[in-house]
Coordinates of C-alpha atoms in Angstrom, one line a residue:
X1123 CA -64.7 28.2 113.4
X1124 CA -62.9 29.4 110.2
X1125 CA -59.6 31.4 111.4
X1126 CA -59.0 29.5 114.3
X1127 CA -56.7 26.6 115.1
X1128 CA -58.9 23.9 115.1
X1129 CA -60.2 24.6 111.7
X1130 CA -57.0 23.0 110.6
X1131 CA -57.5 20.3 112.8
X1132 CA -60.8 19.6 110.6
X1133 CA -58.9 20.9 107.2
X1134 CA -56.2 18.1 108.1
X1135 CA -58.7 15.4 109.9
X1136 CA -60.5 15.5 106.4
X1137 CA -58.3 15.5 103.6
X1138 CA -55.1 13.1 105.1
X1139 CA -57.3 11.0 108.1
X1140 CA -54.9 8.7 108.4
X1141 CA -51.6 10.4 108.3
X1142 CA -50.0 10.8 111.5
X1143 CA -50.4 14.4 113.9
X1144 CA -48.8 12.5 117.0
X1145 CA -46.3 10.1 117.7
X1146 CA -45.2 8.9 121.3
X1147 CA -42.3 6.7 122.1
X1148 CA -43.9 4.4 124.9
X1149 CA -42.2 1.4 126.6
X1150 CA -40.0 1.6 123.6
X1151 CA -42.2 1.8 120.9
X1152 CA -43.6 4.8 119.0
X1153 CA -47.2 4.9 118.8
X1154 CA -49.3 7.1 116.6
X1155 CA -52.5 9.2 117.0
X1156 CA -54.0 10.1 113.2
X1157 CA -55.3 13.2 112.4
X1158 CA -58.9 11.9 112.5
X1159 CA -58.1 10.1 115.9
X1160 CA -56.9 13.5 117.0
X1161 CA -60.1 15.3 116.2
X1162 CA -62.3 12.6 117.6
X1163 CA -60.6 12.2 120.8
X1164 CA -60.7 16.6 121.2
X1165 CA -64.4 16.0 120.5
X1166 CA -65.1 13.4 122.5
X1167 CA -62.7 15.4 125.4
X1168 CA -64.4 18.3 124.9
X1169 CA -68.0 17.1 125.6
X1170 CA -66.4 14.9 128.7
X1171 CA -65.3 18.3 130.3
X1172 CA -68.3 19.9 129.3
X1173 CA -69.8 17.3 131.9
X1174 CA -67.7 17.7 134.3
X1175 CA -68.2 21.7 134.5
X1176 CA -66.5 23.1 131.9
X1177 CA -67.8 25.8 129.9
X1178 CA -66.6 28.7 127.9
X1179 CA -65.1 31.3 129.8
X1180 CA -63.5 29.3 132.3
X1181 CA -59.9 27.9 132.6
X1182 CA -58.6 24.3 132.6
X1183 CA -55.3 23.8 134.0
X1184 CA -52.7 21.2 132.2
X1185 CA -49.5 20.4 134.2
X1186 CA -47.1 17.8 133.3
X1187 CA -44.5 16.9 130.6
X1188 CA -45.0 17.1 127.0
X1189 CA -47.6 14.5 125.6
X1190 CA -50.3 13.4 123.2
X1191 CA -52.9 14.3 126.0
X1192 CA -51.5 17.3 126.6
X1193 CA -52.5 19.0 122.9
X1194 CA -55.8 17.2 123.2
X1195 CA -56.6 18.6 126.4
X1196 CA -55.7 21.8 125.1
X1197 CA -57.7 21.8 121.7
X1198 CA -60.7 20.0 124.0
X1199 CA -60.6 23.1 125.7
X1200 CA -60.5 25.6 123.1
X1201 CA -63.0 24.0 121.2
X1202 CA -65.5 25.0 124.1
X1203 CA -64.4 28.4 124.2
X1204 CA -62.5 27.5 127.6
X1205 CA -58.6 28.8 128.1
X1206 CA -56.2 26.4 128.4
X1207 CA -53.4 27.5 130.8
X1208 CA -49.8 25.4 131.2
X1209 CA -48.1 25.2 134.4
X1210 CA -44.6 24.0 134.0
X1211 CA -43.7 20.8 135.0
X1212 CA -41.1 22.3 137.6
X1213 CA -43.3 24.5 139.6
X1214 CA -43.7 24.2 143.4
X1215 CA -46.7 23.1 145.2
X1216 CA -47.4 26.9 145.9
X1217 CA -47.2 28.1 142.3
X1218 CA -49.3 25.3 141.0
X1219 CA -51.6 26.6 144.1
X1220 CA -51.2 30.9 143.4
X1221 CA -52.5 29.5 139.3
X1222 CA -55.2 27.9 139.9
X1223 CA -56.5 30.1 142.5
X1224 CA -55.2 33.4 140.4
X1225 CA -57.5 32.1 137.4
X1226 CA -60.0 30.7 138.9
X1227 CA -59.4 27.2 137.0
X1228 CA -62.2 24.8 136.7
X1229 CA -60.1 21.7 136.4
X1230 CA -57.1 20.7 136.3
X1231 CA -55.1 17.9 133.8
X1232 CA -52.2 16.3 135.1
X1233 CA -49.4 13.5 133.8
X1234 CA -48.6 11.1 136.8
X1235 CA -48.4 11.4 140.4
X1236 CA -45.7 13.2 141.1
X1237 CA -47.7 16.3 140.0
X1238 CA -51.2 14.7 141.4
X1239 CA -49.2 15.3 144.7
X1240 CA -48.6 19.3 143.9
X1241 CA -52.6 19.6 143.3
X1242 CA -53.8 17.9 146.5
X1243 CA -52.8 20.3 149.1
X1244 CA -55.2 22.7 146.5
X1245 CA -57.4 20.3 145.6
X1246 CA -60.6 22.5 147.2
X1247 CA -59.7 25.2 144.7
X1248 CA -60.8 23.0 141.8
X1249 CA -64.5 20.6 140.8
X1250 CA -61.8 18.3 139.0
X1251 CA -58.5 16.3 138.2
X1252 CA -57.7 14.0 135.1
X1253 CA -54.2 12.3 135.1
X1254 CA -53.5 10.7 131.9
X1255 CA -50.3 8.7 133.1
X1256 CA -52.8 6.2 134.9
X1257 CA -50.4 3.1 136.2
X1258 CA -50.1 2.3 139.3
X1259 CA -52.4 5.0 140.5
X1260 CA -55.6 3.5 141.1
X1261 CA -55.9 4.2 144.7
X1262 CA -55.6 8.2 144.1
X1263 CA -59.1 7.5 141.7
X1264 CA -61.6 8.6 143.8
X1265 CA -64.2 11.9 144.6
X1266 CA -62.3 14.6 142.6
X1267 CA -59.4 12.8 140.9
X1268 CA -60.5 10.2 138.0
X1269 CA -59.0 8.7 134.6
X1270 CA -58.5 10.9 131.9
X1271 CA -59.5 8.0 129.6
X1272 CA -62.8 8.4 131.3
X1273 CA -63.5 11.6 131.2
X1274 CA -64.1 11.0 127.5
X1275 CA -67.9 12.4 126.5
X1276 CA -70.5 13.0 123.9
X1277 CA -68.6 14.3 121.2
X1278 CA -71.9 16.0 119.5
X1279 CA -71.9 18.5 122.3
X1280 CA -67.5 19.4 121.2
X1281 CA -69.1 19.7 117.7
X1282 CA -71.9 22.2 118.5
X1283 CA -69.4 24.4 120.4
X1284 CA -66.5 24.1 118.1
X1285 CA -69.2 26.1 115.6
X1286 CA -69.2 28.9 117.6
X1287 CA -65.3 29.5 117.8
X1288 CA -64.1 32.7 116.7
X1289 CA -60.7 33.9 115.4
X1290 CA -60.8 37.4 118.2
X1291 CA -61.5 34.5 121.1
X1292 CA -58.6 33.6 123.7
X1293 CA -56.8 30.2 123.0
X1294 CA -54.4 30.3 125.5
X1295 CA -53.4 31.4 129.0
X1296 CA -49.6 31.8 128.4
X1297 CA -47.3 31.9 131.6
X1298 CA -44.8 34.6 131.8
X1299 CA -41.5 34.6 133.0
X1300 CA -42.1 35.8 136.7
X1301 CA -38.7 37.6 136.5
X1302 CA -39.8 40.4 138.7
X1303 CA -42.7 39.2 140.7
X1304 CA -45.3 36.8 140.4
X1305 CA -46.1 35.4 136.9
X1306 CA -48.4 36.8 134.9
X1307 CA -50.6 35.1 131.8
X1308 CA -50.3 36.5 128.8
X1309 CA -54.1 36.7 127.1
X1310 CA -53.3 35.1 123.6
X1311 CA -55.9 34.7 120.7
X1312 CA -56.2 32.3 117.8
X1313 CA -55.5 35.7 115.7
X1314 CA -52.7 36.4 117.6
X1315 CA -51.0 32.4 117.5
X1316 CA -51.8 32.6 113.8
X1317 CA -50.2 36.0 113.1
X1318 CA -47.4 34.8 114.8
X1319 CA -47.0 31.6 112.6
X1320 CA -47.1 33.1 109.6
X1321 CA -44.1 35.5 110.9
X1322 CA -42.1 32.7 111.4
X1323 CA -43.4 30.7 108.6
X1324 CA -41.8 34.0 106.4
X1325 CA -38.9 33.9 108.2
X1326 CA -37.9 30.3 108.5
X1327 CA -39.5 28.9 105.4
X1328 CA -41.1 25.6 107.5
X1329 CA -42.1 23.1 105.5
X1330 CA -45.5 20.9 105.0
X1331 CA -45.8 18.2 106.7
X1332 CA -42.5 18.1 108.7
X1333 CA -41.1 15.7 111.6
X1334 CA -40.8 18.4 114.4
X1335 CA -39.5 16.9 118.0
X1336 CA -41.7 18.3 121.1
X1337 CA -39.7 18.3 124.9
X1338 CA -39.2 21.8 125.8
X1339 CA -41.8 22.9 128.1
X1340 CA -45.7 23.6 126.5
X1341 CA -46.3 26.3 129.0
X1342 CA -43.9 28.0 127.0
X1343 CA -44.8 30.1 123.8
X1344 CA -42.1 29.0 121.9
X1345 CA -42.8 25.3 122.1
X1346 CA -46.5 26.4 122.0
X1347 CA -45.8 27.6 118.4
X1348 CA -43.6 25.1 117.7
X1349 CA -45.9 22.0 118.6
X1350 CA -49.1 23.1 118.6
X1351 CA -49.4 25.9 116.2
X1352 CA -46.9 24.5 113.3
X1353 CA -48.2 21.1 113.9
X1354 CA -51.7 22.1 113.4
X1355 CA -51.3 24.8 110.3
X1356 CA -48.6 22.8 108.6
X1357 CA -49.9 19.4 109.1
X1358 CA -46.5 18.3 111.3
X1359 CA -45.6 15.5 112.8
X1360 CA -45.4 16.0 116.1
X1361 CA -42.9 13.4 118.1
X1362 CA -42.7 13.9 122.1
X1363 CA -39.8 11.4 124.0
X1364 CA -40.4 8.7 126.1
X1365 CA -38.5 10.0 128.8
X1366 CA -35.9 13.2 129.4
X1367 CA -33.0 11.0 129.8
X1368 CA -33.6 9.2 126.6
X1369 CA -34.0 12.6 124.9
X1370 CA -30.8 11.6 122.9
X1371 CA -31.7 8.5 121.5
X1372 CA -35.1 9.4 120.7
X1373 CA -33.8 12.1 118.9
X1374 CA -31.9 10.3 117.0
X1375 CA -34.4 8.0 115.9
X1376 CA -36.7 11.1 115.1
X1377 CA -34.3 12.9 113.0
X1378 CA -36.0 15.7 112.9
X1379 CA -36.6 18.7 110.6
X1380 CA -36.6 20.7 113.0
X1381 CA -36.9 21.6 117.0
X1382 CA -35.9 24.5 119.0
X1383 CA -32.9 23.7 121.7
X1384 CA -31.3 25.8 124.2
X1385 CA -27.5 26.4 123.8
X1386 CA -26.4 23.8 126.5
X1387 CA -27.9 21.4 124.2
X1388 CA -25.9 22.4 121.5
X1389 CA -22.7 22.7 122.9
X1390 CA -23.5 19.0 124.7
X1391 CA -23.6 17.9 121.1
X1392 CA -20.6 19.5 119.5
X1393 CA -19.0 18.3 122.2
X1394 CA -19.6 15.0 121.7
X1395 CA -19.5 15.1 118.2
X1396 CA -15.8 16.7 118.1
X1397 CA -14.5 14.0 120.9
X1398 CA -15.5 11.1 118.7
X1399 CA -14.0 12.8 115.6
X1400 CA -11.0 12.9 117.8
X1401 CA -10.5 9.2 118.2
X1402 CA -11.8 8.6 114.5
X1403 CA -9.4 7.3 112.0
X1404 CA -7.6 9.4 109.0
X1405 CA -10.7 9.2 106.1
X1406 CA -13.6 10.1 108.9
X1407 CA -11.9 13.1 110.1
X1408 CA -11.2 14.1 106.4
X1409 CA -14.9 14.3 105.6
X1410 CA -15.6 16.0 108.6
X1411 CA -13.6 18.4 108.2
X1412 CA -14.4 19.0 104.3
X1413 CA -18.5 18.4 105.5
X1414 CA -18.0 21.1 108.3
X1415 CA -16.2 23.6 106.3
X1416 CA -18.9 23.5 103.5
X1417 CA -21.4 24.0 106.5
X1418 CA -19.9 26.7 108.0
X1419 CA -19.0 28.8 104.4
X1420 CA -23.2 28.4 103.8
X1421 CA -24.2 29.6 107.5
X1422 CA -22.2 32.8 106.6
X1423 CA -23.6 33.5 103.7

């Protein structure tokens, strides 16, 4: 287990239990998931899909929007030597169908319904579906499809696999962009996610234990290495929104230390930012401007 990622799941899970890993904005309210409840819940995951056919080698599918159960899932799978593979939460019926018959994929994890409805026209292709996002849905429950809070096992059987993990072994399927063709998956190891970190880590200087903010896709290796390798090897906080369109406020309430954005974002915010300090009276638009040339001067230094 030592050089992989979920030995800082364990390094964290024992030396600050009860600090948080996760938090999730929910019917307004943000709920947490420790980093002890983190390492049970991939335990206890890990030996459910272990029961339900999962075994190292083989790949587990995760398609949905960004979410507590989509890092457990993820580290479930990893700690039995599986390969986790994201499918964006855009794709087409067909794509979700070309990935899961291109890999071969065991299972497949999914949020709510609207991507339940992109798996059933493949459903033969798979031995089973979890959705997490459970409300409403109980009619879809039946033969393959079932409750990911249900498919929670013995987690004795996560723990005697976890021990075998090795740094050269695959933790992730990682899509790429397609830009030419078909997508392809990149074959990425725990070596290679850590190697990668610590890059970054050189470069941008994160720090211990910061408040990072999780909505761009996970199938993505940049928000891979954002939320789940920073969280894990710098003991992050990791906050996912309640819902895209409340991105803003949840952002706000967040304040993060940092997250990655596309331009669009930024410019949606400067935008904003300079038409309120347009309609702002004398003093406010004097420290803006005074704050924003001070910001600008350090940024070109």
């Amino acid at each position: 287990m030592e050089g992989t990622l979920l030995a800082y799941l364990y390094q964290h899970a024992s030396r600050e239990p009860e600090a948080p890993a996760l938090r999730v904005k929910r019917l307004g309210v943000w709920q947490k998931t420790s980093w002890k409840d983190l390492l049970d819940r991939t335990l206890s995951l890990a030996g459910g899909l272990w029961a339900l056919g999962l075994g190292e080698g083989e790949v587990l599918a995760i398609l949905g929007h960004n979410a507590p159960e989509w890092v457990e899932a993820e580290l479930a799978a990893q700690a039995l030597g599986a390969l986790p593979m994201g499918i964006y939460a855009d794709a087409m019926p067909e794509e979700v169908g070309y990935f899961l018959e291109f890999t071969g994929a065991k299972g497949i994890v999914v949020s709510d319904e609207e991507q339940l409805d992109k798996v059933y026209p493949h459903l033969h292709l798979v031995q089973f579906v979890l959705v997490w996002e459970e409300a409403g849905m109980s009619r879809h429950f039946q033969g393959k499809v079932r409750r990911f809070s249900q498919a929670f096992g013995d987690p004795r059987v996560g723990e005697e696999a976890l021990k075998k993990r090795r740094p050269e072994e695959v933790a992730l399927l990682a899509p790429t962009s397609g830009t030419t063709g078909r997508s392809k998956l990149a074959m990425l190891s725990h070596q290679n996610l850590l190697a990668g970190h610590y890059a970054l880590r050189e470069a941008l200087g994160f720090q211990k234990g910061a408040w990072v903010f999780s909505y761009l896709p996970l199938p993505w290796i940049g928000e891979q290495m954002l939320t789940v390798v920073q969280g894990l090897v710098e003991g992050s906080t990791v906050h996912f929104p309640e819902d895209p369109t409340t991105l803003r406020e949840d952002l706000k309430e967040v304040q993060p230390d940092f997250f990655l954005a596309p331009p669009r974002l930024w410019e949606d915010m400067a935008s904003l930012i300079q038409s309120r300090m347009a309609d702002a009276d004398p003093l406010k638009r004097f420290f803006y401007r005074v704050g924003m040339g001070a910001l600008l001067e350090g940024a070109t230094r």
